[in-house]
Tab-separated table of C-alpha atoms in Angstrom:
chain	number	residue	atom	x	y	z
A	7	UNK	CA	10.242	78.729	38.127
A	8	UNK	CA	9.682	74.937	38.424
A	9	UNK	CA	6.255	74.185	39.748
A	10	UNK	CA	6.167	72.418	43.119
A	11	UNK	CA	4.887	69.163	41.423
A	12	UNK	CA	7.446	68.851	38.837
A	13	UNK	CA	10.352	70.008	40.908
A	14	UNK	CA	9.375	67.241	43.504
A	15	UNK	CA	10.153	64.795	40.704
A	16	UNK	CA	13.440	66.319	39.815
A	17	UNK	CA	16.495	64.163	40.657
A	18	UNK	CA	19.299	65.907	42.687
A	19	UNK	CA	22.908	65.030	42.193
A	20	UNK	CA	25.282	66.268	44.747
A	21	UNK	CA	28.900	65.820	44.134
A	22	UNK	CA	31.238	65.859	47.011
A	23	UNK	CA	34.864	65.233	47.672
A	24	UNK	CA	36.071	62.879	50.384
A	25	UNK	CA	39.009	61.006	51.487
A	26	UNK	CA	38.883	57.445	50.647
A	27	UNK	CA	41.030	54.501	51.836
A	28	UNK	CA	42.965	52.999	49.071
A	29	UNK	CA	44.203	49.711	49.679
A	30	UNK	CA	46.959	48.046	47.774
A	31	UNK	CA	47.801	44.606	48.596
A	32	UNK	CA	51.398	43.598	47.542
A	33	UNK	CA	54.167	41.372	48.999
A	34	UNK	CA	56.597	38.631	48.222
A	35	UNK	CA	55.266	35.796	46.369
A	36	UNK	CA	57.077	33.307	48.543
A	37	UNK	CA	57.935	35.290	51.346
A	38	UNK	CA	57.164	35.054	55.011
A	39	UNK	CA	54.867	38.027	55.126
A	40	UNK	CA	52.385	40.128	53.302
A	41	UNK	CA	52.340	43.826	52.970
A	42	UNK	CA	49.486	46.055	52.512
A	43	UNK	CA	50.161	49.657	51.480
A	44	UNK	CA	47.513	51.968	52.714
A	45	UNK	CA	47.396	55.277	51.028
A	46	UNK	CA	45.029	58.056	51.657
A	47	UNK	CA	43.844	59.835	48.543
A	48	UNK	CA	41.044	61.855	47.180
A	49	UNK	CA	37.987	60.546	45.566
A	50	UNK	CA	34.589	61.910	44.387
A	51	UNK	CA	31.645	60.791	46.078
A	52	UNK	CA	28.120	61.068	44.335
A	53	UNK	CA	25.115	61.491	46.559
A	54	UNK	CA	22.169	61.211	44.157
A	55	UNK	CA	18.649	61.654	45.337
A	56	UNK	CA	15.374	63.130	44.319
A	57	UNK	CA	14.245	66.358	45.934
A	58	UNK	CA	11.744	64.426	47.978
A	59	UNK	CA	15.035	63.282	49.625
A	60	UNK	CA	14.527	59.884	48.419
A	61	UNK	CA	17.835	58.500	47.292
A	62	UNK	CA	18.327	57.296	43.693
A	63	UNK	CA	19.110	53.705	44.833
A	64	UNK	CA	20.569	51.393	42.232
A	65	UNK	CA	20.688	54.340	39.677
A	66	UNK	CA	22.681	54.120	36.662
A	67	UNK	CA	26.038	56.174	36.890
A	68	UNK	CA	28.215	57.300	34.032
A	69	UNK	CA	31.458	59.143	34.499
A	70	UNK	CA	33.111	61.245	31.741
A	71	UNK	CA	36.747	62.203	31.833
A	72	UNK	CA	37.669	65.914	30.663
A	73	UNK	CA	39.525	65.039	27.716
A	74	UNK	CA	37.260	62.630	26.222
A	75	UNK	CA	33.697	64.013	27.345
A	76	UNK	CA	31.476	62.242	25.067
A	77	UNK	CA	32.875	58.794	25.931
A	78	UNK	CA	31.943	57.089	29.169
A	79	UNK	CA	35.176	56.636	31.277
A	80	UNK	CA	33.435	54.607	33.958
A	81	UNK	CA	29.954	53.234	34.499
A	82	UNK	CA	28.523	51.976	37.595
A	83	UNK	CA	25.487	52.070	39.924
A	84	UNK	CA	24.708	53.866	43.059
A	85	UNK	CA	24.283	51.791	46.310
A	86	UNK	CA	21.034	51.644	48.021
A	87	UNK	CA	21.747	55.112	49.674
A	88	UNK	CA	22.116	56.600	46.217
A	89	UNK	CA	25.877	56.973	46.740
A	90	UNK	CA	28.732	56.247	44.306
A	91	UNK	CA	32.464	56.758	44.805
A	92	UNK	CA	35.179	56.906	42.121
A	93	UNK	CA	38.680	58.197	42.027
A	94	UNK	CA	39.634	60.365	39.047
A	95	UNK	CA	42.955	59.744	37.308
A	96	UNK	CA	45.369	62.463	36.777
A	97	UNK	CA	43.736	64.227	33.997
A	98	UNK	CA	42.846	67.810	35.009
A	99	UNK	CA	39.752	69.496	33.892
A	100	UNK	CA	35.969	69.142	34.436
A	101	UNK	CA	34.887	65.628	35.189
A	102	UNK	CA	30.997	65.003	34.484
A	103	UNK	CA	28.830	62.512	36.210
A	104	UNK	CA	25.484	61.398	34.861
A	105	UNK	CA	23.039	59.572	36.958
A	106	UNK	CA	19.821	58.200	35.564
A	107	UNK	CA	16.760	56.206	36.950
A	108	UNK	CA	13.219	55.579	35.603
A	109	UNK	CA	13.156	58.312	33.033
A	110	UNK	CA	14.846	61.052	35.367
A	111	UNK	CA	18.417	62.012	35.185
A	112	UNK	CA	20.825	64.596	36.241
A	113	UNK	CA	24.453	65.800	35.636
A	114	UNK	CA	27.025	66.710	38.122
A	115	UNK	CA	30.396	68.222	37.377
A	116	UNK	CA	33.703	68.385	39.274
A	117	UNK	CA	36.648	70.511	38.301
A	118	UNK	CA	39.938	68.584	39.035
A	119	UNK	CA	42.880	70.766	39.137
A	120	UNK	CA	46.510	69.741	38.239
A	121	UNK	CA	48.284	71.326	41.201
A	122	UNK	CA	49.205	69.008	43.996
A	123	UNK	CA	47.601	66.014	42.236
A	124	UNK	CA	44.133	67.010	42.416
A	125	UNK	CA	41.971	69.754	43.782
A	126	UNK	CA	38.171	69.838	43.867
A	127	UNK	CA	37.300	73.342	42.895
A	128	UNK	CA	33.645	73.197	42.418
A	129	UNK	CA	30.766	71.173	41.597
A	130	UNK	CA	27.283	71.769	39.997
A	131	UNK	CA	24.586	70.491	42.211
A	132	UNK	CA	20.957	70.915	41.629
A	133	UNK	CA	18.921	72.570	44.413
A	134	UNK	CA	20.823	71.693	47.402
A	135	UNK	CA	19.836	73.208	50.651
A	136	UNK	CA	22.450	75.629	52.222
A	137	UNK	CA	23.258	73.111	54.881
A	138	UNK	CA	24.030	70.615	52.139
A	139	UNK	CA	26.206	73.102	50.336
A	140	UNK	CA	28.174	73.823	53.474
A	141	UNK	CA	28.739	70.122	53.965
A	142	UNK	CA	29.983	69.738	50.518
A	143	UNK	CA	32.563	72.442	50.964
A	144	UNK	CA	33.793	70.816	54.183
A	145	UNK	CA	34.350	67.504	52.561
A	146	UNK	CA	36.381	69.126	49.774
A	147	UNK	CA	38.591	70.825	52.243
A	148	UNK	CA	38.998	67.743	54.229
A	149	UNK	CA	39.950	65.912	51.114
A	150	UNK	CA	42.837	68.410	50.214
A	151	UNK	CA	44.289	68.218	53.772
A	152	UNK	CA	44.068	64.498	53.532
A	153	UNK	CA	46.228	64.439	50.499
A	154	UNK	CA	49.199	65.350	52.510
A	155	UNK	CA	48.814	62.489	55.073
A	156	UNK	CA	50.186	59.875	52.831
A	157	UNK	CA	51.337	57.061	54.962
A	158	UNK	CA	52.696	53.593	54.469
A	159	UNK	CA	52.260	50.599	56.867
A	160	UNK	CA	53.655	47.122	56.454
A	161	UNK	CA	51.798	44.479	57.997
A	162	UNK	CA	53.398	41.059	58.562
A	163	UNK	CA	51.110	38.139	58.109
A	164	UNK	CA	51.796	34.456	58.485
A	165	UNK	CA	51.612	32.447	55.238
A	166	UNK	CA	50.400	28.845	55.744
B	26	UNK	CA	9.194	86.707	36.552
B	27	UNK	CA	7.225	85.835	33.514
B	28	UNK	CA	9.527	87.946	31.191
B	29	UNK	CA	12.786	87.428	33.113
B	30	UNK	CA	13.606	84.216	31.051
B	31	UNK	CA	12.165	85.305	27.887
B	32	UNK	CA	14.128	88.549	27.483
B	33	UNK	CA	17.510	86.365	27.387
B	34	UNK	CA	15.997	84.095	24.881
B	35	UNK	CA	15.367	86.992	22.724
B	36	UNK	CA	18.964	88.140	23.321
B	37	UNK	CA	20.122	84.736	22.410
B	38	UNK	CA	18.732	85.336	18.795
B	39	UNK	CA	20.322	88.636	18.630
B	40	UNK	CA	23.715	87.003	19.595
B	41	UNK	CA	23.590	84.773	16.435
B	42	UNK	CA	24.866	87.497	14.280
B	43	UNK	CA	27.814	88.116	16.656
B	44	UNK	CA	28.671	84.470	16.882
B	45	UNK	CA	28.308	83.824	13.185
B	46	UNK	CA	30.067	87.033	12.120
B	47	UNK	CA	33.115	86.229	14.154
B	48	UNK	CA	34.136	83.712	11.517
B	49	UNK	CA	37.456	82.970	13.336
B	50	UNK	CA	36.385	79.927	15.263
B	51	UNK	CA	36.412	76.456	13.772
B	52	UNK	CA	32.674	75.419	12.954
B	53	UNK	CA	30.624	72.457	12.678
B	54	UNK	CA	26.951	71.660	12.217
B	55	UNK	CA	24.450	71.596	14.963
B	56	UNK	CA	21.008	70.185	14.284
B	57	UNK	CA	18.023	70.510	16.702
B	58	UNK	CA	15.381	67.883	17.012
B	59	UNK	CA	12.175	67.688	19.020
B	60	UNK	CA	10.970	64.425	20.560
B	61	UNK	CA	7.673	63.511	22.205
B	62	UNK	CA	8.992	60.146	22.935
B	63	UNK	CA	6.854	56.933	22.947
B	64	UNK	CA	3.944	58.608	24.659
B	65	UNK	CA	3.407	60.833	21.751
B	66	UNK	CA	4.140	58.319	19.104
B	67	UNK	CA	2.457	55.203	20.514
B	68	UNK	CA	0.263	56.892	23.192
B	69	UNK	CA	-0.588	55.937	26.689
B	70	UNK	CA	-1.042	52.319	26.640
B	71	UNK	CA	-1.195	49.630	29.367
B	72	UNK	CA	0.561	49.748	31.809
B	73	UNK	CA	1.438	53.396	30.924
B	74	UNK	CA	-2.299	54.620	30.902
B	75	UNK	CA	-2.874	58.055	32.184
B	76	UNK	CA	-2.928	58.557	35.911
B	77	UNK	CA	-6.746	58.106	35.915
B	78	UNK	CA	-6.737	55.041	33.737
B	79	UNK	CA	-7.279	56.379	30.140
B	80	UNK	CA	-5.634	54.945	27.150
B	81	UNK	CA	-4.641	57.690	24.792
B	82	UNK	CA	-3.609	57.455	21.136
B	83	UNK	CA	-2.684	60.599	19.353
B	84	UNK	CA	-3.240	61.271	15.678
B	85	UNK	CA	-1.306	64.506	16.043
B	86	UNK	CA	0.572	66.242	18.761
B	87	UNK	CA	1.124	69.814	17.470
B	88	UNK	CA	3.758	71.964	19.187
B	89	UNK	CA	4.699	75.681	17.906
B	90	UNK	CA	8.180	76.479	18.813
B	91	UNK	CA	10.424	79.597	18.308
B	92	UNK	CA	13.573	81.400	19.643
B	93	UNK	CA	15.475	78.085	19.931
B	94	UNK	CA	19.107	78.707	20.898
B	95	UNK	CA	22.016	76.578	21.858
B	96	UNK	CA	24.536	77.758	24.503
B	97	UNK	CA	27.952	76.877	25.746
B	98	UNK	CA	27.581	77.737	29.354
B	99	UNK	CA	30.234	78.021	32.075
B	100	UNK	CA	29.397	76.918	34.798
B	101	UNK	CA	26.881	74.472	33.532
B	102	UNK	CA	23.484	75.650	33.863
B	103	UNK	CA	21.540	74.505	36.846
B	104	UNK	CA	17.796	74.205	35.806
B	105	UNK	CA	16.789	73.754	39.281
B	106	UNK	CA	18.351	77.051	40.448
B	107	UNK	CA	16.947	78.647	37.332
B	108	UNK	CA	18.023	82.202	36.344
B	109	UNK	CA	20.027	83.256	33.419
B	110	UNK	CA	22.558	80.955	31.862
B	111	UNK	CA	26.237	82.273	31.661
B	112	UNK	CA	26.874	81.691	27.956
B	113	UNK	CA	30.194	82.158	26.412
B	114	UNK	CA	28.864	81.053	23.011
B	115	UNK	CA	25.128	81.337	21.895
B	116	UNK	CA	23.895	80.089	18.560
B	117	UNK	CA	20.252	80.816	17.605
B	118	UNK	CA	18.588	78.354	15.133
B	119	UNK	CA	16.837	80.396	12.407
B	120	UNK	CA	13.384	78.935	11.928
B	121	UNK	CA	12.124	81.961	10.276
B	122	UNK	CA	9.651	82.631	13.267
B	123	UNK	CA	7.358	80.252	14.879
B	124	UNK	CA	7.422	76.719	13.468
B	125	UNK	CA	4.843	73.972	14.130
B	126	UNK	CA	5.925	70.407	14.391
B	127	UNK	CA	3.970	67.360	14.963
B	128	UNK	CA	5.599	65.024	17.587
B	129	UNK	CA	3.896	61.889	16.083
B	130	UNK	CA	5.349	62.534	12.797
B	131	UNK	CA	8.896	61.316	13.169
B	132	UNK	CA	11.975	60.287	11.359
B	133	UNK	CA	13.336	56.711	11.845
B	134	UNK	CA	14.865	57.584	15.136
B	135	UNK	CA	11.685	58.753	16.566
B	136	UNK	CA	12.442	62.302	16.406
B	137	UNK	CA	11.313	65.426	14.554
B	138	UNK	CA	13.920	67.403	12.897
B	139	UNK	CA	13.404	71.244	13.417
B	140	UNK	CA	16.623	72.659	11.746
B	141	UNK	CA	20.180	73.009	11.654
B	142	UNK	CA	22.916	75.689	11.681
B	143	UNK	CA	26.673	76.162	11.467
B	144	UNK	CA	27.984	76.592	15.216
B	145	UNK	CA	31.567	77.357	16.530
B	146	UNK	CA	33.135	74.170	17.949
B	147	UNK	CA	32.637	73.470	21.541
B	148	UNK	CA	30.106	71.812	23.955
B	149	UNK	CA	26.608	73.090	23.772
B	150	UNK	CA	25.564	72.147	27.275
B	151	UNK	CA	22.377	74.276	27.516
B	152	UNK	CA	19.358	75.036	25.173
B	153	UNK	CA	16.575	77.612	25.317
B	154	UNK	CA	13.238	77.776	23.556
B	155	UNK	CA	9.777	78.779	23.648
B	156	UNK	CA	6.320	77.340	22.931
B	157	UNK	CA	4.210	79.937	21.314
B	158	UNK	CA	0.851	80.410	19.667
B	159	UNK	CA	1.044	79.608	15.929
B	160	UNK	CA	0.780	82.373	13.679
B	161	UNK	CA	-0.393	80.564	10.675
B	162	UNK	CA	-2.071	77.448	9.703
B	163	UNK	CA	-5.121	75.496	10.844
B	164	UNK	CA	-4.445	76.084	14.463
B	165	UNK	CA	-3.485	79.866	14.538
B	166	UNK	CA	-3.342	81.027	18.030
B	167	UNK	CA	-2.822	77.754	19.539
B	168	UNK	CA	0.541	76.626	20.839
B	169	UNK	CA	-0.104	73.011	21.392
B	170	UNK	CA	-2.900	70.809	19.983
B	171	UNK	CA	-3.452	67.305	20.906
B	172	UNK	CA	-5.836	65.250	18.573
B	173	UNK	CA	-6.632	61.627	19.465
B	174	UNK	CA	-8.860	58.987	20.841
B	175	UNK	CA	-9.180	58.246	24.519
B	176	UNK	CA	-10.454	54.783	25.636
B	177	UNK	CA	-11.680	53.653	28.981
B	178	UNK	CA	-14.076	50.789	30.022
B	179	UNK	CA	-14.511	49.916	26.440
B	180	UNK	CA	-15.715	53.347	25.350
B	181	UNK	CA	-13.649	55.263	22.627
B	182	UNK	CA	-13.764	59.033	22.775
B	183	UNK	CA	-12.311	61.352	20.248
B	184	UNK	CA	-10.679	64.509	21.479
B	185	UNK	CA	-8.974	67.584	20.480
B	186	UNK	CA	-7.168	69.538	23.296
B	187	UNK	CA	-5.864	73.005	22.580
B	188	UNK	CA	-3.629	75.323	24.528
B	189	UNK	CA	-2.723	78.999	23.995
B	190	UNK	CA	-0.224	79.006	26.620
B	191	UNK	CA	3.249	80.492	26.055
B	192	UNK	CA	6.115	78.690	27.866
B	193	UNK	CA	9.758	79.642	27.892
B	194	UNK	CA	12.354	76.831	28.692
B	195	UNK	CA	15.962	77.123	29.527
B	196	UNK	CA	17.594	73.896	30.124
B	197	UNK	CA	20.984	72.628	31.032
B	198	UNK	CA	22.754	69.683	29.473
B	199	UNK	CA	20.929	66.722	27.616
B	200	UNK	CA	20.544	63.558	29.673
B	201	UNK	CA	20.216	60.478	27.947
B	202	UNK	CA	21.994	57.277	26.513
B	203	UNK	CA	24.682	59.665	25.240
B	204	UNK	CA	25.941	63.226	25.899
B	205	UNK	CA	24.885	65.418	23.085
B	206	UNK	CA	25.965	68.968	21.733
B	207	UNK	CA	29.710	68.437	21.045
B	208	UNK	CA	30.356	70.308	17.885
B	209	UNK	CA	33.964	69.770	16.345
B	210	UNK	CA	35.381	71.537	13.457
B	211	UNK	CA	33.708	70.046	10.303
B	212	UNK	CA	31.773	67.726	12.554
B	213	UNK	CA	28.166	67.401	13.219
B	214	UNK	CA	26.441	67.302	16.484
B	215	UNK	CA	22.676	67.574	17.752
B	216	UNK	CA	20.513	68.616	20.574
B	217	UNK	CA	17.002	67.692	21.438
B	218	UNK	CA	13.946	69.516	22.784
B	219	UNK	CA	12.062	66.661	24.672
B	220	UNK	CA	8.375	66.940	25.489
B	221	UNK	CA	7.226	64.890	28.353
B	222	UNK	CA	3.409	64.274	27.972
B	223	UNK	CA	3.129	62.280	31.104
B	224	UNK	CA	3.544	65.673	32.920
B	225	UNK	CA	0.171	66.533	31.457
B	226	UNK	CA	-1.688	63.320	31.959
B	227	UNK	CA	0.168	61.508	34.479
B	228	UNK	CA	0.964	57.770	34.516
B	229	UNK	CA	-1.091	54.908	35.999
B	230	UNK	CA	2.078	52.775	36.482
B	231	UNK	CA	3.386	55.398	38.797
B	232	UNK	CA	1.731	55.724	42.280
B	233	UNK	CA	-0.889	58.202	43.212
B	234	UNK	CA	1.637	60.046	45.474
B	235	UNK	CA	4.150	60.401	42.833
B	236	UNK	CA	4.920	64.092	42.489
B	237	UNK	CA	4.359	64.119	38.848
B	238	UNK	CA	0.930	62.495	39.221
B	239	UNK	CA	-0.109	65.066	41.847
B	240	UNK	CA	0.785	67.791	39.409
B	241	UNK	CA	-0.646	66.091	36.269
B	242	UNK	CA	-4.039	66.976	34.735
B	243	UNK	CA	-5.184	63.378	33.929
B	244	UNK	CA	-7.868	62.970	31.433
B	245	UNK	CA	-11.164	62.606	33.251
B	246	UNK	CA	-11.632	66.361	33.080
B	247	UNK	CA	-11.817	66.091	29.386
B	248	UNK	CA	-14.019	62.934	29.308
B	249	UNK	CA	-16.897	64.656	27.461
B	250	UNK	CA	-14.713	64.584	24.325
B	251	UNK	CA	-14.550	66.904	21.399
B	252	UNK	CA	-12.452	70.070	21.283
B	253	UNK	CA	-11.678	71.546	24.558
B	254	UNK	CA	-9.117	73.892	25.844
B	255	UNK	CA	-6.466	72.673	28.127
B	256	UNK	CA	-4.561	74.783	30.768
B	257	UNK	CA	-0.924	73.808	30.926
B	258	UNK	CA	0.495	76.632	33.078
B	259	UNK	CA	2.755	75.116	35.726
B	260	UNK	CA	3.371	71.839	33.994
B	261	UNK	CA	7.074	70.868	33.276
B	262	UNK	CA	6.383	69.603	29.737
B	263	UNK	CA	9.871	70.623	27.941
B	264	UNK	CA	13.036	68.754	28.994
B	265	UNK	CA	16.321	67.683	27.411
B	266	UNK	CA	16.073	64.081	27.382
B	267	UNK	CA	15.705	63.177	30.843
B	268	UNK	CA	17.223	66.285	32.085
B	269	UNK	CA	15.074	69.213	33.507
B	270	UNK	CA	14.420	72.708	32.373
B	271	UNK	CA	13.495	76.049	34.021
B	272	UNK	CA	10.103	76.874	32.745
B	273	UNK	CA	8.046	80.115	32.872
B	274	UNK	CA	4.652	80.666	31.420
B	275	UNK	CA	3.606	84.034	30.119
């Protein structure tokens, strides 16, 4: 069992699903208006923190796709709250997310299913409290529901 | 609790025959290295002194390991939760019993080769090993021996710290510059047992309230120099790169 001292230095990586607003700007090049397609889709949100609850702010994030797990699919950085959001493509399988900072690191995993686009089925999270686990599940469910709520909205804008 | 993690490790070794005997899966080569990183190789030097301000330089950092096993687990092993990994494939590294390595005696990549074995293809995303007392050699009965020179306030102090502790590690996936453990048919992969000496001595460049520093021993307790015993129980020395392990002391 990890000692309290070392356990306190261990980073925690929580992987959750959420609904993200996906904005696509499109419209006629010389028209009288501009259109914005607004699509609700699912994304994966990383909540990286130490088990002192201190966020892993500005930590290095590397995402690995299921069919090429040794090669980084995307690299980035958490924000000041230790969060990072990405939207997997249509490849089903286990996506892996690595977060590193100052000699500490952790892996998180998200299984993305092929049915109905994507389904977040599980995640490996280190040492989450029960309430945090419940929150994670709720977010995943919300994401699944949100997939059906695709909508399109055209917004007219004046072009100078 | 002490033996709860060790028993599976012994079972891992037994699983080798089952795995290797299957013969049907495509195989590759899996090498295992140890790594004490810069703190073993170059020592604790400013600003990375010990938590209590000592510079340490090591002549030798001897560690005796055995029961090294690589595992393909599903789900991925969560070292924070601990417990037994759910391994679909387990490959034990045959070291012929306990093997003593020197973390200061590295290859060009700064690592210490321990051995290699053929392994069925797949991702070895967990590793287990034990640090045990040596059964032969100059330091029989000791599992870790650190020999070097400590310096503080201009005074140099030769030291030898010896530990008889036995510690068992079960770790998840290696965390570092690259993912490790992907064995492909005819290919080669590697895993690493990483030893973090700052969990023993702490680091002056981190705050006094840093959780690692609060647990670390520092060096003041050994300031009389010479050969002394060091108690490592409760310290998380073993890692997989930057990834953490579940550890038990026997």
